[in-house]
Each structure stands twice: as structure tokens, then as C-alpha cells.
Amino acid sequence: MEHCTPLPFRIGNGYDVHQLADGLPLILCGVSIPHTRGCVAHSDGDVAIHALCDALLGAIAAGDIGKHFPDTSAEFKGIDSRILLRRVVELVQQSGYQIANVDLTIALQRPKVRPYIDAMRACLAEDLHIPLDCISVKATTTEKLGFVGKEEGVATYASILLYR
Ligand code: MG
């Protein structure tokens, strides 16, 4: 079958991981978080926005973030991931769908993300053009287990729903 049945909804999920290293900035959902370690990345390393971009692209079956913004391209070196997110939102708008809601889970052992959640949601609301109560950002540790627990990396899971 070439085309899927045109339902008024599309679902998307995204997942991203970045390695943490000493002395790098830690930016999550567009918010700079004071910490001794940050993400190793070609861009600004905003793992949460990367997972969100993949969820949005997944929902419109438009590939993934690496296809649209290759990490081999000088154009994207050190880029603010919010710029990438805004470009992805444009693609979603062109597809004829609108964003219903977003739910993110950031897995990070340290530092505590909770104090920054409201600022993160505000950043995403601005870029996604949807109300704050349609945006959920959650954080969890992994109880010191695995690469997140050992503070070697940070991961984010993203779910989104589109409608028209
Ligand atoms: Mg990434």
C-alpha cells in the first residue's frame, strides 16, 4: 500500500542519547543547566530537543534528525537545537497536521532537572506554537544503573500526537 489511510491523527516517538563530558554546557529543552558536565555533540547537544524532533519527523514519516541536519555538515556545527526544532515544526505545518500534545522523559542521574522544567516547557511552547498545558517535560534518574546512572550520558524519550 502506497498511502496510509488518512486518519485525523498521527503518532510519533523519538529517542536520543548524548555522552556527557567535563566542562561542556548542559542544555536541555533550550535551557542552560548549571553543571560540571555537558553533552558531547556536533550541535549544542540538546538531547531533549533532538528526541522531540525525531518524534515530530516520525509522525509525518519524514525520516529523522540525522537525515535533515547531518552531523557532518559545517552548517550545523554548534547550532542552537531550537533552530532545528523550528525547522521541523515548519515541516509538520506543511504536512497539514497540527501538534496536539508533547510528552518528554529526560533520563539524567545528576543534576536535578525539576527546577528547570517550567522554563523548558516555556521554550518548547514558543517553538511549537502550542499552549503550555499541551507540553509535558518529565525527568527521571535511572537509580544509578546503566550509562545514565553512571553519569556517562543523558537520554530522552519523546512522544507526540498530531491532528488535523
Ligand atoms: Mg542528538
Coordinates of C-alpha atoms and ligand atoms in Angstrom, one line a residue:
M1 CA 0.0 0.0 0.0
E2 CA 1.5 3.3 -1.0
H3 CA -0.5 5.6 1.3
C4 CA -1.8 5.1 4.7
T5 CA -5.5 5.6 5.5
P6 CA -6.0 9.4 6.1
L7 CA -6.9 9.4 9.7
P8 CA -7.1 12.7 11.6
F9 CA -4.3 11.7 13.9
R10 CA -0.6 10.8 13.7
I11 CA 1.6 9.5 16.5
G12 CA 5.4 9.9 16.8
N13 CA 8.1 8.8 19.1
G14 CA 11.7 9.8 19.4
Y15 CA 14.8 8.7 21.4
D16 CA 18.2 10.3 21.7
V17 CA 21.3 9.8 23.8
H18 CA 24.4 12.0 24.2
Q19 CA 27.6 11.3 26.0
L20 CA 28.4 13.6 29.0
A21 CA 31.9 15.1 29.4
D22 CA 33.5 17.5 31.8
G23 CA 33.4 21.2 31.1
L24 CA 30.8 21.2 28.4
P25 CA 27.5 23.1 28.5
L26 CA 24.4 21.1 29.5
I27 CA 21.4 22.4 27.5
L28 CA 18.0 20.7 27.8
C29 CA 14.9 21.9 26.0
G30 CA 16.7 25.2 25.3
V31 CA 17.6 25.8 28.9
S32 CA 21.2 26.0 30.2
I33 CA 21.6 24.0 33.3
P34 CA 24.5 24.8 35.6
H35 CA 26.6 21.6 36.0
T36 CA 30.2 20.4 35.7
R37 CA 29.4 18.1 32.8
G38 CA 27.6 18.6 29.5
C39 CA 26.8 16.9 26.2
V40 CA 29.4 15.9 23.6
A41 CA 27.8 16.8 20.3
H42 CA 28.1 18.4 16.8
S43 CA 25.3 20.8 17.7
D44 CA 24.6 22.3 21.1
G45 CA 23.8 18.8 22.3
D46 CA 20.2 19.4 23.4
V47 CA 19.3 15.7 23.6
A48 CA 15.7 16.6 24.6
I49 CA 15.0 18.7 21.6
H50 CA 16.7 16.1 19.3
A51 CA 14.3 13.4 20.6
L52 CA 11.4 15.7 20.1
C53 CA 12.5 16.5 16.5
D54 CA 12.6 12.8 15.8
A55 CA 9.2 12.3 17.3
L56 CA 7.8 15.0 15.1
L57 CA 9.5 13.8 12.0
G58 CA 8.4 10.2 12.8
A59 CA 4.8 11.3 13.0
I60 CA 4.9 12.7 9.4
A61 CA 7.1 9.8 8.2
A62 CA 9.8 12.3 7.2
G63 CA 12.9 10.4 8.3
D64 CA 15.0 11.5 11.2
I65 CA 17.0 14.4 12.5
G66 CA 20.3 13.0 11.1
K67 CA 18.7 13.0 7.6
H68 CA 17.6 16.6 7.8
F69 CA 20.6 18.0 9.7
P70 CA 23.7 15.8 9.1
D71 CA 26.3 16.0 11.8
T72 CA 28.9 16.0 9.1
S73 CA 27.7 19.4 7.9
A74 CA 29.5 22.6 9.0
E75 CA 26.2 24.4 8.8
F76 CA 25.0 22.6 12.0
K77 CA 28.2 22.8 14.0
G78 CA 27.4 24.2 17.5
I79 CA 23.9 25.1 16.3
D80 CA 21.2 26.0 18.7
S81 CA 18.9 23.0 18.6
R82 CA 15.9 25.3 18.9
I83 CA 16.6 26.4 15.3
L84 CA 16.4 22.8 14.2
L85 CA 13.2 22.3 16.1
R86 CA 11.6 25.3 14.5
R87 CA 12.5 24.0 11.0
V88 CA 11.0 20.6 11.9
V89 CA 7.8 22.4 13.1
E90 CA 7.6 24.1 9.7
L91 CA 7.7 20.6 8.1
V92 CA 4.9 19.4 10.3
Q93 CA 2.8 22.5 9.4
Q94 CA 3.4 21.9 5.7
S95 CA 2.2 18.3 6.2
G96 CA -1.3 19.7 7.1
Y97 CA -1.2 18.4 10.7
Q98 CA -1.0 20.4 14.0
I99 CA 0.6 19.4 17.2
A100 CA -1.8 18.2 19.8
N101 CA 0.5 17.5 22.7
V102 CA 4.1 16.5 23.6
D103 CA 5.4 14.3 26.4
L104 CA 9.1 14.1 27.1
T105 CA 11.0 12.0 29.7
I106 CA 14.6 13.0 30.3
A107 CA 16.8 10.4 31.9
L108 CA 19.6 12.0 33.8
Q109 CA 21.3 11.0 37.0
R110 CA 22.5 14.4 38.1
P111 CA 21.8 17.3 38.5
K112 CA 18.1 17.5 39.4
V113 CA 16.1 18.8 36.4
R114 CA 12.9 19.7 38.2
P115 CA 13.8 23.3 39.0
Y116 CA 14.2 24.0 35.2
I117 CA 11.0 22.2 34.0
D118 CA 8.8 25.3 33.8
A119 CA 11.5 27.2 31.8
M120 CA 11.9 24.2 29.4
R121 CA 8.1 24.0 28.8
A122 CA 8.1 27.7 28.1
C123 CA 10.8 27.3 25.5
L124 CA 9.0 24.5 23.8
A125 CA 5.7 26.3 23.8
E126 CA 7.3 29.1 22.0
D127 CA 8.9 26.9 19.3
L128 CA 5.9 24.5 18.9
H129 CA 3.3 27.3 19.0
I130 CA 1.1 25.3 21.4
P131 CA -0.1 26.1 24.9
L132 CA 1.9 25.2 28.0
D133 CA -0.6 22.6 29.2
C134 CA -0.1 20.7 26.0
I135 CA 3.6 20.2 26.9
S136 CA 4.9 17.8 29.5
V137 CA 8.5 17.5 30.4
K138 CA 9.4 14.8 33.0
A139 CA 12.7 13.8 34.4
T140 CA 13.9 10.6 36.0
T141 CA 17.2 9.1 37.2
T142 CA 17.9 5.5 36.5
E143 CA 18.7 4.7 40.1
K144 CA 22.5 4.8 39.3
L145 CA 22.1 1.9 36.8
G146 CA 23.5 1.9 33.3
F147 CA 25.1 4.7 31.4
V148 CA 22.7 7.3 32.7
G149 CA 23.1 6.2 36.3
K150 CA 26.9 6.2 35.9
E151 CA 26.7 9.8 34.6
E152 CA 28.2 8.8 31.3
G153 CA 25.3 10.1 29.3
V154 CA 21.8 11.5 29.1
A155 CA 18.8 10.2 27.2
T156 CA 15.4 11.5 26.3
Y157 CA 12.2 9.7 25.2
A158 CA 9.6 11.8 23.3
S159 CA 6.0 11.1 22.4
I160 CA 3.8 13.4 20.3
L161 CA 0.4 13.4 18.8
L162 CA -0.6 15.3 15.7
Y163 CA -4.1 16.0 14.5
R164 CA -6.0 17.8 11.7
Ligands
MG1 MG 21.4 14.2 19.3

